[in-house]
PDB file of C-alpha atoms and ligand atoms in Angstrom:
ATOM      1  CA  MET A   1      40.025  33.992  41.514  1.00 40.00           C
ATOM      2  CA  LYS A   2      37.784  34.052  44.458  1.00 43.00           C
ATOM      3  CA  LYS A   3      39.067  33.431  47.919  1.00 45.00           C
ATOM      4  CA  PHE A   4      42.015  31.436  46.794  1.00 45.00           C
ATOM      5  CA  SER A   5      44.908  33.698  46.557  1.00 45.00           C
ATOM      6  CA  ARG A   6      46.868  33.041  43.288  1.00 42.00           C
ATOM      7  CA  ARG A   7      49.803  35.328  44.843  1.00 42.00           C
ATOM      8  CA  ASN A   8      50.008  32.682  47.560  1.00 42.00           C
ATOM      9  CA  VAL A   9      50.643  29.720  45.099  1.00 43.00           C
ATOM     10  CA  ILE A  10      52.053  31.145  41.949  1.00 41.00           C
ATOM     11  CA  ARG A  11      55.648  30.763  43.015  1.00 41.00           C
ATOM     12  CA  LEU A  12      55.412  27.204  43.694  1.00 42.00           C
ATOM     13  CA  GLY A  13      58.130  26.205  41.355  1.00 42.00           C
ATOM     14  CA  LEU A  14      56.793  26.143  37.938  1.00 43.00           C
ATOM     15  CA  ALA A  15      60.130  27.716  36.834  1.00 40.00           C
ATOM     16  CA  GLY A  16      61.463  24.083  37.892  1.00 43.00           C
ATOM     17  CA  THR A  17      58.932  22.174  36.136  1.00 48.00           C
ATOM     18  CA  ALA A  18      60.634  20.099  33.644  1.00 50.00           C
ATOM     19  CA  PHE A  19      59.548  17.204  31.489  1.00 51.00           C
ATOM     20  CA  SER A  20      61.203  14.115  32.808  1.00 48.00           C
ATOM     21  CA  MET A  21      63.437  12.101  30.421  1.00 42.00           C
ATOM     22  CA  THR A  22      61.295   9.150  30.719  1.00 47.00           C
ATOM     23  CA  GLY A  23      58.827  10.967  28.412  1.00 52.00           C
ATOM     24  CA  VAL A  24      61.405  11.472  25.834  1.00 53.00           C
ATOM     25  CA  THR A  25      61.784   9.282  22.612  1.00 54.00           C
ATOM     26  CA  GLN A  26      63.785   9.516  19.420  1.00 47.00           C
ATOM     27  CA  SER A  27      62.017  10.140  16.024  1.00 47.00           C
ATOM     28  CA  TRP A  28      63.921  10.940  12.727  1.00 50.00           C
ATOM     29  CA  GLY A  29      66.819  11.776  14.894  1.00 53.00           C
ATOM     30  CA  ARG A  30      65.230  14.522  16.957  1.00 64.00           C
ATOM     31  CA  ALA A  31      64.129  14.018  20.576  1.00 74.00           C
ATOM     32  CA  LEU A  32      60.421  14.319  20.809  1.00 91.00           C
ATOM     33  CA  LEU A  33      58.387  13.776  24.082  1.00 94.00           C
ATOM     34  CA  MET A  34      56.083  11.086  24.635  1.00 96.00           C
ATOM     35  CA  PRO A  35      52.434  12.329  24.072  1.00 97.00           C
ATOM     36  CA  THR A  36      50.481  11.856  27.308  1.00 98.00           C
ATOM     37  CA  PRO A  37      48.355   8.505  27.043  1.00 98.00           C
ATOM     38  CA  ALA A  38      44.692   8.951  26.394  1.00 98.00           C
ATOM     39  CA  GLU A  39      42.240   7.303  28.653  1.00 97.00           C
ATOM     40  CA  VAL A  40      38.565   6.692  28.917  1.00 96.00           C
ATOM     41  CA  GLU A  41      36.077   9.593  29.638  1.00 97.00           C
ATOM     42  CA  GLY A  42      34.239   7.407  32.313  1.00 95.00           C
ATOM     43  CA  PRO A  43      30.814   7.807  32.980  1.00 96.00           C
ATOM     44  CA  PHE A  44      30.870  10.762  35.190  1.00 97.00           C
ATOM     45  CA  TYR A  45      31.788  13.739  33.173  1.00 97.00           C
ATOM     46  CA  PRO A  46      29.277  16.589  34.649  1.00 96.00           C
ATOM     47  CA  VAL A  47      26.035  16.739  32.743  1.00 95.00           C
ATOM     48  CA  ALA A  48      24.614  19.827  34.389  1.00 93.00           C
ATOM     49  CA  ASP A  49      26.188  23.141  34.037  1.00 95.00           C
ATOM     50  CA  GLN A  50      27.541  25.135  37.060  1.00 95.00           C
ATOM     51  CA  ALA A  51      28.400  28.724  37.613  1.00 95.00           C
ATOM     52  CA  ASP A  52      31.462  28.070  39.582  1.00 97.00           C
ATOM     53  CA  LYS A  53      33.997  26.453  37.480  1.00 98.00           C
ATOM     54  CA  ASP A  54      37.262  28.239  38.761  1.00 98.00           C
ATOM     55  CA  ALA A  55      40.560  27.134  39.816  1.00 98.00           C
ATOM     56  CA  ASP A  56      39.839  26.646  43.316  1.00 98.00           C
ATOM     57  CA  MET A  57      37.598  23.403  43.781  1.00 98.00           C
ATOM     58  CA  THR A  58      37.696  23.532  47.475  1.00 98.00           C
ATOM     59  CA  ARG A  59      34.998  26.363  47.665  1.00 98.00           C
ATOM     60  CA  VAL A  60      31.915  26.808  45.827  1.00 98.00           C
ATOM     61  CA  ALA A  61      30.738  30.571  45.141  1.00 97.00           C
ATOM     62  CA  GLY A  62      27.924  31.685  47.453  1.00 96.00           C
ATOM     63  CA  ARG A  63      28.731  29.235  50.211  1.00 97.00           C
ATOM     64  CA  THR A  64      30.994  29.657  53.182  1.00 97.00           C
ATOM     65  CA  GLY A  65      32.194  26.071  53.889  1.00 98.00           C
ATOM     66  CA  MET A  66      35.293  24.403  52.549  1.00 98.00           C
ATOM     67  CA  ALA A  67      35.375  21.160  51.065  1.00 98.00           C
ATOM     68  CA  LYS A  68      36.059  18.043  53.130  1.00 98.00           C
ATOM     69  CA  GLY A  69      39.126  16.161  52.722  1.00 98.00           C
ATOM     70  CA  GLU A  70      42.963  17.013  52.128  1.00 98.00           C
ATOM     71  CA  ALA A  71      43.405  20.240  50.079  1.00 98.00           C
ATOM     72  CA  ILE A  72      46.073  19.777  47.698  1.00 98.00           C
ATOM     73  CA  ILE A  73      47.648  21.875  44.848  1.00 98.00           C
ATOM     74  CA  ILE A  74      48.097  20.347  41.193  1.00 98.00           C
ATOM     75  CA  GLU A  75      50.321  22.139  38.597  1.00 97.00           C
ATOM     76  CA  GLY A  76      52.307  21.566  35.568  1.00 97.00           C
ATOM     77  CA  ALA A  77      52.999  22.491  32.208  1.00 97.00           C
ATOM     78  CA  ILE A  78      51.474  21.749  28.687  1.00 98.00           C
ATOM     79  CA  ALA A  79      53.777  21.312  25.781  1.00 97.00           C
ATOM     80  CA  ASP A  80      53.713  20.009  22.288  1.00 96.00           C
ATOM     81  CA  ILE A  81      55.688  17.002  21.448  1.00 95.00           C
ATOM     82  CA  SER A  82      58.953  19.187  20.583  1.00 94.00           C
ATOM     83  CA  GLY A  83      58.728  20.684  24.388  1.00 95.00           C
ATOM     84  CA  LYS A  84      57.204  23.949  23.053  1.00 96.00           C
ATOM     85  CA  PRO A  85      54.742  25.296  25.575  1.00 97.00           C
ATOM     86  CA  VAL A  86      50.961  25.204  24.555  1.00 98.00           C
ATOM     87  CA  ALA A  87      49.515  28.521  25.739  1.00 98.00           C
ATOM     88  CA  ASP A  88      45.935  29.041  26.498  1.00 98.00           C
ATOM     89  CA  ALA A  89      44.731  25.449  26.217  1.00 98.00           C
ATOM     90  CA  VAL A  90      41.334  24.618  27.957  1.00 98.00           C
ATOM     91  CA  ILE A  91      41.763  22.121  30.606  1.00 98.00           C
ATOM     92  CA  ASP A  92      38.542  20.567  31.875  1.00 98.00           C
ATOM     93  CA  ILE A  93      38.771  18.830  35.110  1.00 98.00           C
ATOM     94  CA  TRP A  94      36.469  16.662  36.959  1.00 98.00           C
ATOM     95  CA  GLN A  95      36.864  14.446  39.894  1.00 98.00           C
ATOM     96  CA  ALA A  96      35.337  12.427  42.754  1.00 98.00           C
ATOM     97  CA  ASN A  97      35.090  14.205  46.149  1.00 98.00           C
ATOM     98  CA  ALA A  98      37.206  13.014  49.089  1.00 98.00           C
ATOM     99  CA  ALA A  99      34.735  10.251  49.991  1.00 98.00           C
ATOM    100  CA  GLY A 100      34.978   8.990  46.373  1.00 98.00           C
ATOM    101  CA  ARG A 101      31.576  10.415  44.949  1.00 98.00           C
ATOM    102  CA  TYR A 102      30.957  12.159  41.646  1.00 98.00           C
ATOM    103  CA  ASN A 103      28.482  15.149  41.590  1.00 96.00           C
ATOM    104  CA  HIS A 104      26.630  13.223  38.872  1.00 96.00           C
ATOM    105  CA  PRO A 105      23.269  11.777  38.852  1.00 95.00           C
ATOM    106  CA  ARG A 106      24.076   8.389  37.798  1.00 96.00           C
ATOM    107  CA  ASP A 107      27.093   7.744  40.201  1.00 97.00           C
ATOM    108  CA  PRO A 108      25.953   4.554  42.119  1.00 96.00           C
ATOM    109  CA  ASN A 109      28.347   5.116  44.932  1.00 96.00           C
ATOM    110  CA  SER A 110      26.365   5.594  48.376  1.00 96.00           C
ATOM    111  CA  ALA A 111      29.446   7.652  49.771  1.00 98.00           C
ATOM    112  CA  PRO A 112      28.134  11.222  50.695  1.00 98.00           C
ATOM    113  CA  GLN A 113      27.898  14.090  48.426  1.00 97.00           C
ATOM    114  CA  ASP A 114      29.852  17.217  49.523  1.00 98.00           C
ATOM    115  CA  PRO A 115      28.011  20.430  48.701  1.00 97.00           C
ATOM    116  CA  ASP A 116      31.340  22.517  49.306  1.00 98.00           C
ATOM    117  CA  PHE A 117      33.052  20.790  46.842  1.00 98.00           C
ATOM    118  CA  GLN A 118      33.211  22.314  43.280  1.00 98.00           C
ATOM    119  CA  GLY A 119      33.903  18.834  41.524  1.00 98.00           C
ATOM    120  CA  TRP A 120      34.706  20.406  38.279  1.00 98.00           C
ATOM    121  CA  ALA A 121      36.824  23.032  36.857  1.00 98.00           C
ATOM    122  CA  VAL A 122      37.664  24.618  33.425  1.00 98.00           C
ATOM    123  CA  ILE A 123      40.773  26.431  33.478  1.00 98.00           C
ATOM    124  CA  ARG A 124      43.479  27.703  30.858  1.00 98.00           C
ATOM    125  CA  SER A 125      47.079  27.371  30.536  1.00 98.00           C
ATOM    126  CA  ASP A 126      49.174  30.597  30.723  1.00 98.00           C
ATOM    127  CA  ALA A 127      51.328  32.182  28.375  1.00 97.00           C
ATOM    128  CA  LYS A 128      54.075  29.685  29.263  1.00 97.00           C
ATOM    129  CA  GLY A 129      52.093  26.572  29.114  1.00 97.00           C
ATOM    130  CA  HIS A 130      51.537  26.499  32.949  1.00 98.00           C
ATOM    131  CA  TYR A 131      48.369  25.560  34.726  1.00 98.00           C
ATOM    132  CA  GLN A 132      47.587  25.221  38.379  1.00 98.00           C
ATOM    133  CA  PHE A 133      44.340  24.370  40.554  1.00 98.00           C
ATOM    134  CA  ILE A 134      43.579  23.894  43.982  1.00 98.00           C
ATOM    135  CA  THR A 135      41.297  21.053  44.970  1.00 98.00           C
ATOM    136  CA  VAL A 136      40.719  17.912  47.498  1.00 98.00           C
ATOM    137  CA  LYS A 137      42.479  14.770  46.811  1.00 98.00           C
ATOM    138  CA  PRO A 138      39.810  12.416  45.471  1.00 98.00           C
ATOM    139  CA  GLY A 139      38.780   9.352  47.134  1.00 98.00           C
ATOM    140  CA  ALA A 140      38.875   5.795  45.791  1.00 98.00           C
ATOM    141  CA  TYR A 141      35.520   4.497  44.732  1.00 98.00           C
ATOM    142  CA  PRO A 142      34.252   0.933  43.601  1.00 97.00           C
ATOM    143  CA  ALA A 143      33.993   0.642  39.754  1.00 96.00           C
ATOM    144  CA  THR A 144      32.879  -3.176  39.879  1.00 95.00           C
ATOM    145  CA  LYS A 145      32.411  -5.468  43.016  1.00 94.00           C
ATOM    146  CA  THR A 146      36.050  -6.634  42.599  1.00 96.00           C
ATOM    147  CA  TRP A 147      37.546  -3.398  41.234  1.00 97.00           C
ATOM    148  CA  ILE A 148      38.427  -0.338  43.406  1.00 98.00           C
ATOM    149  CA  ARG A 149      39.424   2.700  41.318  1.00 98.00           C
ATOM    150  CA  PRO A 150      42.675   4.504  42.906  1.00 98.00           C
ATOM    151  CA  PRO A 151      42.270   7.960  43.480  1.00 98.00           C
ATOM    152  CA  HIS A 152      42.503  10.124  40.055  1.00 98.00           C
ATOM    153  CA  ILE A 153      41.411  13.185  38.213  1.00 98.00           C
ATOM    154  CA  HIS A 154      39.993  13.307  34.832  1.00 98.00           C
ATOM    155  CA  PHE A 155      41.482  15.850  32.305  1.00 98.00           C
ATOM    156  CA  LYS A 156      40.303  16.896  29.041  1.00 98.00           C
ATOM    157  CA  ILE A 157      42.463  19.461  27.279  1.00 98.00           C
ATOM    158  CA  SER A 158      41.505  21.158  23.956  1.00 98.00           C
ATOM    159  CA  ARG A 159      43.696  23.630  21.856  1.00 98.00           C
ATOM    160  CA  HIS A 160      43.226  24.450  18.137  1.00 97.00           C
ATOM    161  CA  GLY A 161      45.933  22.716  16.403  1.00 97.00           C
ATOM    162  CA  PHE A 162      46.154  19.825  18.711  1.00 98.00           C
ATOM    163  CA  GLN A 163      44.341  16.586  19.148  1.00 98.00           C
ATOM    164  CA  THR A 164      41.893  16.836  22.140  1.00 98.00           C
ATOM    165  CA  LEU A 165      43.317  14.675  25.132  1.00 98.00           C
ATOM    166  CA  ILE A 166      41.098  12.796  27.475  1.00 98.00           C
ATOM    167  CA  THR A 167      43.137  11.381  30.243  1.00 98.00           C
ATOM    168  CA  GLN A 168      43.331  10.527  33.907  1.00 98.00           C
ATOM    169  CA  MET A 169      46.039  11.761  36.370  1.00 98.00           C
ATOM    170  CA  TYR A 170      46.962   9.367  39.194  1.00 98.00           C
ATOM    171  CA  PHE A 171      48.712   9.936  42.454  1.00 98.00           C
ATOM    172  CA  PRO A 172      52.251   8.501  43.463  1.00 98.00           C
ATOM    173  CA  HIS A 173      52.488   6.027  46.420  1.00 97.00           C
ATOM    174  CA  GLU A 174      49.025   4.504  45.818  1.00 98.00           C
ATOM    175  CA  SER A 175      48.501   0.653  46.454  1.00 98.00           C
ATOM    176  CA  LEU A 176      45.475   0.899  44.324  1.00 98.00           C
ATOM    177  CA  ASN A 177      47.462   1.700  41.474  1.00 98.00           C
ATOM    178  CA  GLU A 178      48.953  -1.853  41.339  1.00 97.00           C
ATOM    179  CA  THR A 179      45.641  -3.556  40.724  1.00 97.00           C
ATOM    180  CA  ASP A 180      43.744  -0.668  38.544  1.00 98.00           C
ATOM    181  CA  LEU A 181      42.620  -2.171  35.469  1.00 98.00           C
ATOM    182  CA  LEU A 182      42.702   0.970  33.506  1.00 98.00           C
ATOM    183  CA  LEU A 183      46.294   1.985  34.753  1.00 98.00           C
ATOM    184  CA  ARG A 184      47.530  -1.467  34.499  1.00 98.00           C
ATOM    185  CA  SER A 185      46.738  -1.816  30.863  1.00 98.00           C
ATOM    186  CA  LYS A 186      49.320   0.987  30.067  1.00 98.00           C
ATOM    187  CA  SER A 187      52.910   0.229  29.442  1.00 97.00           C
ATOM    188  CA  ALA A 188      55.344   0.879  32.239  1.00 97.00           C
ATOM    189  CA  ARG A 189      56.443   4.218  30.419  1.00 96.00           C
ATOM    190  CA  GLN A 190      52.877   5.152  30.020  1.00 97.00           C
ATOM    191  CA  GLN A 191      52.024   4.454  33.588  1.00 98.00           C
ATOM    192  CA  SER A 192      54.778   6.786  34.760  1.00 97.00           C
ATOM    193  CA  ALA A 193      53.900   9.589  32.363  1.00 97.00           C
ATOM    194  CA  MET A 194      50.093   9.374  33.907  1.00 98.00           C
ATOM    195  CA  ILE A 195      51.137   9.543  37.410  1.00 98.00           C
ATOM    196  CA  ALA A 196      51.828  12.673  39.007  1.00 98.00           C
ATOM    197  CA  THR A 197      55.021  13.463  41.081  1.00 98.00           C
ATOM    198  CA  THR A 198      55.216  15.303  44.300  1.00 95.00           C
ATOM    199  CA  ASP A 199      58.159  17.408  45.267  1.00 81.00           C
ATOM    200  CA  GLY A 200      56.964  19.615  48.039  1.00 90.00           C
ATOM    201  CA  LYS A 201      54.636  21.562  49.935  1.00 94.00           C
ATOM    202  CA  HIS A 202      53.254  24.950  49.897  1.00 93.00           C
ATOM    203  CA  GLY A 203      52.443  25.969  53.399  1.00 93.00           C
ATOM    204  CA  ASN A 204      50.849  22.687  54.637  1.00 93.00           C
ATOM    205  CA  LEU A 205      49.390  21.587  51.037  1.00 97.00           C
ATOM    206  CA  THR A 206      51.028  19.130  49.075  1.00 97.00           C
ATOM    207  CA  VAL A 207      51.984  20.162  45.691  1.00 97.00           C
ATOM    208  CA  TYR A 208      51.726  17.721  42.759  1.00 98.00           C
ATOM    209  CA  THR A 209      53.053  18.333  39.248  1.00 97.00           C
ATOM    210  CA  TYR A 210      51.473  16.869  36.168  1.00 98.00           C
ATOM    211  CA  ASN A 211      52.951  17.739  32.952  1.00 97.00           C
ATOM    212  CA  ILE A 212      50.928  17.195  29.684  1.00 98.00           C
ATOM    213  CA  VAL A 213      52.242  16.502  26.357  1.00 98.00           C
ATOM    214  CA  LEU A 214      49.637  17.155  23.200  1.00 98.00           C
ATOM    215  CA  THR A 215      49.934  15.604  19.698  1.00 97.00           C
ATOM    216  CA  PRO A 216      49.640  18.184  16.765  1.00 96.00           C
ATOM    217  CA  VAL A 217      46.723  17.651  14.319  1.00 95.00           C
ATOM    218  CA  GLU A 218      48.166  16.225  11.061  1.00 85.00           C
ATOM    219  CA  ARG A 219      48.066  18.935   8.415  1.00 74.00           C
TER     220      ARG A 219
HETATM  221 FE1  FE2 B   1      36.788   8.535  37.488  1.00 57.20          FE
END
């Protein structure tokens, strides 16, 4: 991993990552985790490939600058509905920059692009199902004249044997969460599963935890 020292962030407490009981449901007498709710892909999935899609979205290979905005760490565990870790899942992540602008030709937002922000990453979960990346907190942006999308990060998770999950991660304590048409269309339990938790800092970077539960493919 370039420039971003994995060693510096690897011990952020993933050992303490646990699925909250809010995600647990009962089925056939066994406790099962609720699959992470799906969400629309939205219009801004990257269209042009880029060389640099690594886990440090705050820097772009070949450039010396750092992305504008608040650098943050996002980490979590990927599990199946029985809680078993899902290793080697492909995690495709895309988001707006700190000003709320996507690196996408059809983003109508007039907010500025940030050439030092990577905007897109494709990473994998490790042998224990853990993943981690560093990025900047995305800005809110207008979806329509009357609807401002709260800060969020798009995820697409793929793994053989599981249904591909497209979802969006939200941030805690955001007043725009209360009025977001997508998030508010979910049940309270689903909303709580889609909002990351934050339990500390690594250095001066806030660490957000977002655990993901995948649904097995029916056989
Ligand atoms: Fe979005």
